[in-house]
Amino acid sequence: MQTICRKRWLNHFVHWYWIHCYWRKRTLSKIANQMKKFIFLIAIAIGSMVCTAARAQTTKEAYKQELRTYMESSGSTASFDTMVNQLFMMAGGIPAEKKAEIRTQAFDKLVDLMTPVYQKNITLEDLKEINKFYQTPAGKRISGAQPKIAVESTQVGQQWGMWLQSAIQTAAK
């Protein structure tokens, strides 16, 4: 009787252990497959983010280059040069090599700071079209005239402001 109970108990234990191992193996196999799928999806997501970041970086660099071209061809650098030269004169005693280095760094920094401002308002394609215009004879003429127009416009703006102020004061009486 005792032998029968032991056999039964042993038989139950072996049966339970076999079922347990079978289900555990099956469950572990499912978990392993799920983990493989998860790792594969993570790898794809990371890969696509890297590609997107690289593409965005390339686009940003292309935009910076177009903006630099725009600033150089539109005459914006003339006012930049005037301001930088005034600052150099006020500082005094800076060697020519150091001035050139500072001028390059300052222009690069200006382009870096202006890029987001222009990107909010002008697309890369529009900026390319504007740059094409500045390569035409009419674009080159307006670019060359911009510094003179800016100086004269400032004087005209001051005269206009004084006239407007007196007109408003007269109307207020």
mmCIF file of C-alpha atoms in Angstrom:
data_model
loop_
_atom_site.group_PDB
_atom_site.id
_atom_site.type_symbol
_atom_site.label_atom_id
_atom_site.label_comp_id
_atom_site.label_asym_id
_atom_site.label_seq_id
_atom_site.Cartn_x
_atom_site.Cartn_y
_atom_site.Cartn_z
ATOM 1 C CA MET A 1 0.000 0.000 0.000
ATOM 2 C CA GLN A 2 2.772 2.308 0.868
ATOM 3 C CA THR A 3 4.488 1.456 -2.383
ATOM 4 C CA ILE A 4 1.343 2.229 -4.344
ATOM 5 C CA CYS A 5 1.015 5.613 -2.641
ATOM 6 C CA ARG A 6 4.643 6.400 -3.327
ATOM 7 C CA LYS A 7 4.236 5.413 -6.947
ATOM 8 C CA ARG A 8 1.122 7.480 -7.221
ATOM 9 C CA TRP A 9 2.775 10.412 -5.540
ATOM 10 C CA LEU A 10 5.842 10.014 -7.736
ATOM 11 C CA ASN A 11 3.652 9.644 -10.774
ATOM 12 C CA HIS A 12 1.762 12.841 -9.874
ATOM 13 C CA PHE A 13 4.997 14.684 -9.212
ATOM 14 C CA VAL A 14 6.550 13.581 -12.505
ATOM 15 C CA HIS A 15 3.385 14.441 -14.350
ATOM 16 C CA TRP A 16 3.188 17.860 -12.644
ATOM 17 C CA TYR A 17 6.893 18.510 -13.266
ATOM 18 C CA TRP A 18 6.562 17.589 -16.947
ATOM 19 C CA ILE A 19 3.559 19.881 -17.370
ATOM 20 C CA HIS A 20 5.316 22.633 -15.461
ATOM 21 C CA CYS A 21 8.468 22.351 -17.616
ATOM 22 C CA TYR A 22 6.457 22.135 -20.807
ATOM 23 C CA TRP A 23 4.454 25.269 -20.031
ATOM 24 C CA ARG A 24 7.478 27.054 -18.663
ATOM 25 C CA LYS A 25 9.456 26.232 -21.786
ATOM 26 C CA ARG A 26 6.547 27.286 -23.940
ATOM 27 C CA THR A 27 6.093 30.506 -21.933
ATOM 28 C CA LEU A 28 9.809 31.256 -22.012
ATOM 29 C CA SER A 29 9.788 30.652 -25.735
ATOM 30 C CA LYS A 30 6.917 33.119 -26.139
ATOM 31 C CA ILE A 31 8.671 35.655 -23.939
ATOM 32 C CA ALA A 32 11.888 35.218 -25.898
ATOM 33 C CA ASN A 33 10.021 35.771 -29.170
ATOM 34 C CA GLN A 34 8.290 38.831 -27.766
ATOM 35 C CA MET A 35 11.626 40.190 -26.541
ATOM 36 C CA LYS A 36 13.160 39.614 -29.966
ATOM 37 C CA LYS A 37 10.283 41.499 -31.591
ATOM 38 C CA PHE A 38 10.569 44.302 -29.031
ATOM 39 C CA ILE A 39 14.330 44.639 -29.519
ATOM 40 C CA PHE A 40 13.850 44.604 -33.290
ATOM 41 C CA LEU A 41 11.242 47.387 -33.079
ATOM 42 C CA ILE A 42 13.483 49.441 -30.778
ATOM 43 C CA ALA A 43 16.368 49.029 -33.223
ATOM 44 C CA ILE A 44 14.168 50.196 -36.101
ATOM 45 C CA ALA A 45 12.926 53.191 -34.079
ATOM 46 C CA ILE A 46 16.450 54.232 -33.122
ATOM 47 C CA GLY A 47 17.624 53.800 -36.696
ATOM 48 C CA SER A 48 14.831 55.965 -38.053
ATOM 49 C CA MET A 49 15.502 58.651 -35.429
ATOM 50 C CA VAL A 50 19.174 58.731 -36.386
ATOM 51 C CA CYS A 51 18.270 59.023 -40.072
ATOM 52 C CA THR A 52 15.731 61.763 -39.340
ATOM 53 C CA ALA A 53 18.214 63.675 -37.192
ATOM 54 C CA ALA A 54 20.866 63.395 -39.892
ATOM 55 C CA ARG A 55 18.404 64.591 -42.524
ATOM 56 C CA ALA A 56 17.323 67.508 -40.303
ATOM 57 C CA GLN A 57 20.958 68.420 -39.675
ATOM 58 C CA THR A 58 21.651 68.342 -43.418
ATOM 59 C CA THR A 59 18.597 70.537 -44.067
ATOM 60 C CA LYS A 60 19.669 72.993 -41.371
ATOM 61 C CA GLU A 61 23.177 73.200 -42.825
ATOM 62 C CA ALA A 62 21.726 73.746 -46.314
ATOM 63 C CA TYR A 63 19.495 76.508 -44.939
ATOM 64 C CA LYS A 64 22.453 78.143 -43.181
ATOM 65 C CA GLN A 65 24.435 78.087 -46.418
ATOM 66 C CA GLU A 66 21.560 79.646 -48.375
ATOM 67 C CA LEU A 67 21.085 82.286 -45.672
ATOM 68 C CA ARG A 68 24.806 83.080 -45.756
ATOM 69 C CA THR A 69 24.583 83.461 -49.546
ATOM 70 C CA TYR A 70 21.517 85.690 -49.164
ATOM 71 C CA MET A 71 23.199 87.929 -46.607
ATOM 72 C CA GLU A 72 26.312 88.252 -48.763
ATOM 73 C CA SER A 73 24.472 88.876 -52.031
ATOM 74 C CA SER A 74 21.740 91.173 -50.661
ATOM 75 C CA GLY A 75 24.125 93.714 -49.203
ATOM 76 C CA SER A 76 23.362 92.858 -45.584
ATOM 77 C CA THR A 77 27.058 92.318 -44.971
ATOM 78 C CA ALA A 78 27.730 96.002 -45.714
ATOM 79 C CA SER A 79 25.886 97.103 -42.574
ATOM 80 C CA PHE A 80 27.525 94.233 -40.690
ATOM 81 C CA ASP A 81 30.969 95.416 -41.827
ATOM 82 C CA THR A 82 30.187 99.014 -40.855
ATOM 83 C CA MET A 83 29.151 98.008 -37.347
ATOM 84 C CA VAL A 84 32.127 95.675 -36.849
ATOM 85 C CA ASN A 85 34.556 98.330 -38.117
ATOM 86 C CA GLN A 86 33.122 100.884 -35.674
ATOM 87 C CA LEU A 87 33.586 98.439 -32.804
ATOM 88 C CA PHE A 88 37.169 97.737 -33.896
ATOM 89 C CA MET A 89 37.890 101.481 -34.006
ATOM 90 C CA MET A 90 36.485 101.939 -30.499
ATOM 91 C CA ALA A 91 38.531 99.009 -29.173
ATOM 92 C CA GLY A 92 41.718 100.041 -31.006
ATOM 93 C CA GLY A 93 45.030 98.187 -31.176
ATOM 94 C CA ILE A 94 43.714 94.876 -32.536
ATOM 95 C CA PRO A 95 46.038 93.158 -35.050
ATOM 96 C CA ALA A 96 44.698 92.605 -38.576
ATOM 97 C CA GLU A 97 44.818 88.786 -38.280
ATOM 98 C CA LYS A 98 42.801 88.909 -35.076
ATOM 99 C CA LYS A 99 40.289 91.289 -36.704
ATOM 100 C CA ALA A 100 39.812 88.883 -39.605
ATOM 101 C CA GLU A 101 39.320 85.975 -37.207
ATOM 102 C CA ILE A 102 36.809 87.910 -35.086
ATOM 103 C CA ARG A 103 34.970 89.128 -38.205
ATOM 104 C CA THR A 104 34.606 85.530 -39.464
ATOM 105 C CA GLN A 105 33.446 84.264 -36.063
ATOM 106 C CA ALA A 106 31.001 87.163 -35.705
ATOM 107 C CA PHE A 107 29.469 86.546 -39.138
ATOM 108 C CA ASP A 108 29.177 82.802 -38.450
ATOM 109 C CA LYS A 109 27.501 83.544 -35.121
ATOM 110 C CA LEU A 110 25.126 86.020 -36.773
ATOM 111 C CA VAL A 111 24.130 83.417 -39.372
ATOM 112 C CA ASP A 112 23.609 80.831 -36.596
ATOM 113 C CA LEU A 113 21.388 83.228 -34.650
ATOM 114 C CA MET A 114 19.426 84.424 -37.690
ATOM 115 C CA THR A 115 18.772 80.943 -39.131
ATOM 116 C CA PRO A 116 15.805 80.087 -36.840
ATOM 117 C CA VAL A 117 14.293 83.543 -37.427
ATOM 118 C CA TYR A 118 14.406 83.127 -41.203
ATOM 119 C CA GLN A 119 13.309 79.471 -41.020
ATOM 120 C CA LYS A 120 10.087 80.512 -39.252
ATOM 121 C CA ASN A 121 9.216 82.947 -42.033
ATOM 122 C CA ILE A 122 10.880 81.834 -45.277
ATOM 123 C CA THR A 123 11.186 78.316 -46.669
ATOM 124 C CA LEU A 124 14.447 76.981 -48.043
ATOM 125 C CA GLU A 125 12.964 76.948 -51.554
ATOM 126 C CA ASP A 126 11.933 80.617 -51.260
ATOM 127 C CA LEU A 127 15.376 81.559 -50.002
ATOM 128 C CA LYS A 128 16.929 79.776 -52.986
ATOM 129 C CA GLU A 129 14.645 81.740 -55.334
ATOM 130 C CA ILE A 130 15.581 85.014 -53.606
ATOM 131 C CA ASN A 131 19.257 84.142 -54.015
ATOM 132 C CA LYS A 132 18.655 83.477 -57.714
ATOM 133 C CA PHE A 133 17.189 86.976 -57.992
ATOM 134 C CA TYR A 134 20.248 88.531 -56.372
ATOM 135 C CA GLN A 135 22.416 86.834 -59.017
ATOM 136 C CA THR A 136 20.544 88.675 -61.792
ATOM 137 C CA PRO A 137 21.662 92.147 -62.973
ATOM 138 C CA ALA A 138 18.673 93.806 -61.265
ATOM 139 C CA GLY A 139 19.424 91.945 -58.027
ATOM 140 C CA LYS A 140 23.065 93.018 -58.147
ATOM 141 C CA ARG A 141 22.033 96.654 -58.725
ATOM 142 C CA ILE A 142 19.650 96.714 -55.769
ATOM 143 C CA SER A 143 22.219 94.923 -53.630
ATOM 144 C CA GLY A 144 24.826 97.555 -54.468
ATOM 145 C CA ALA A 145 22.381 100.371 -53.770
ATOM 146 C CA GLN A 146 21.141 99.001 -50.416
ATOM 147 C CA PRO A 147 23.733 100.758 -48.195
ATOM 148 C CA LYS A 148 23.071 104.149 -49.822
ATOM 149 C CA ILE A 149 19.317 103.590 -49.650
ATOM 150 C CA ALA A 150 19.604 102.707 -45.956
ATOM 151 C CA VAL A 151 21.520 105.909 -45.125
ATOM 152 C CA GLU A 152 19.165 108.138 -47.107
ATOM 153 C CA SER A 153 16.085 106.325 -45.762
ATOM 154 C CA THR A 154 17.241 107.001 -42.218
ATOM 155 C CA GLN A 155 17.472 110.725 -42.945
ATOM 156 C CA VAL A 156 14.093 110.735 -44.698
ATOM 157 C CA GLY A 157 12.582 108.758 -41.805
ATOM 158 C CA GLN A 158 13.812 111.346 -39.313
ATOM 159 C CA GLN A 159 12.313 114.196 -41.369
ATOM 160 C CA TRP A 160 9.044 112.323 -41.742
ATOM 161 C CA GLY A 161 8.936 111.557 -37.996
ATOM 162 C CA MET A 162 9.400 115.249 -37.135
ATOM 163 C CA TRP A 163 6.654 116.244 -39.615
ATOM 164 C CA LEU A 164 4.300 113.574 -38.241
ATOM 165 C CA GLN A 165 4.905 114.676 -34.667
ATOM 166 C CA SER A 166 4.106 118.312 -35.478
ATOM 167 C CA ALA A 167 1.007 117.293 -37.484
ATOM 168 C CA ILE A 168 -0.306 115.258 -34.551
ATOM 169 C CA GLN A 169 0.431 118.058 -32.085
ATOM 170 C CA THR A 170 -1.365 120.557 -34.339
ATOM 171 C CA ALA A 171 -4.376 118.253 -34.613
ATOM 172 C CA ALA A 172 -4.454 117.792 -30.831
ATOM 173 C CA LYS A 173 -4.801 121.584 -30.184
#
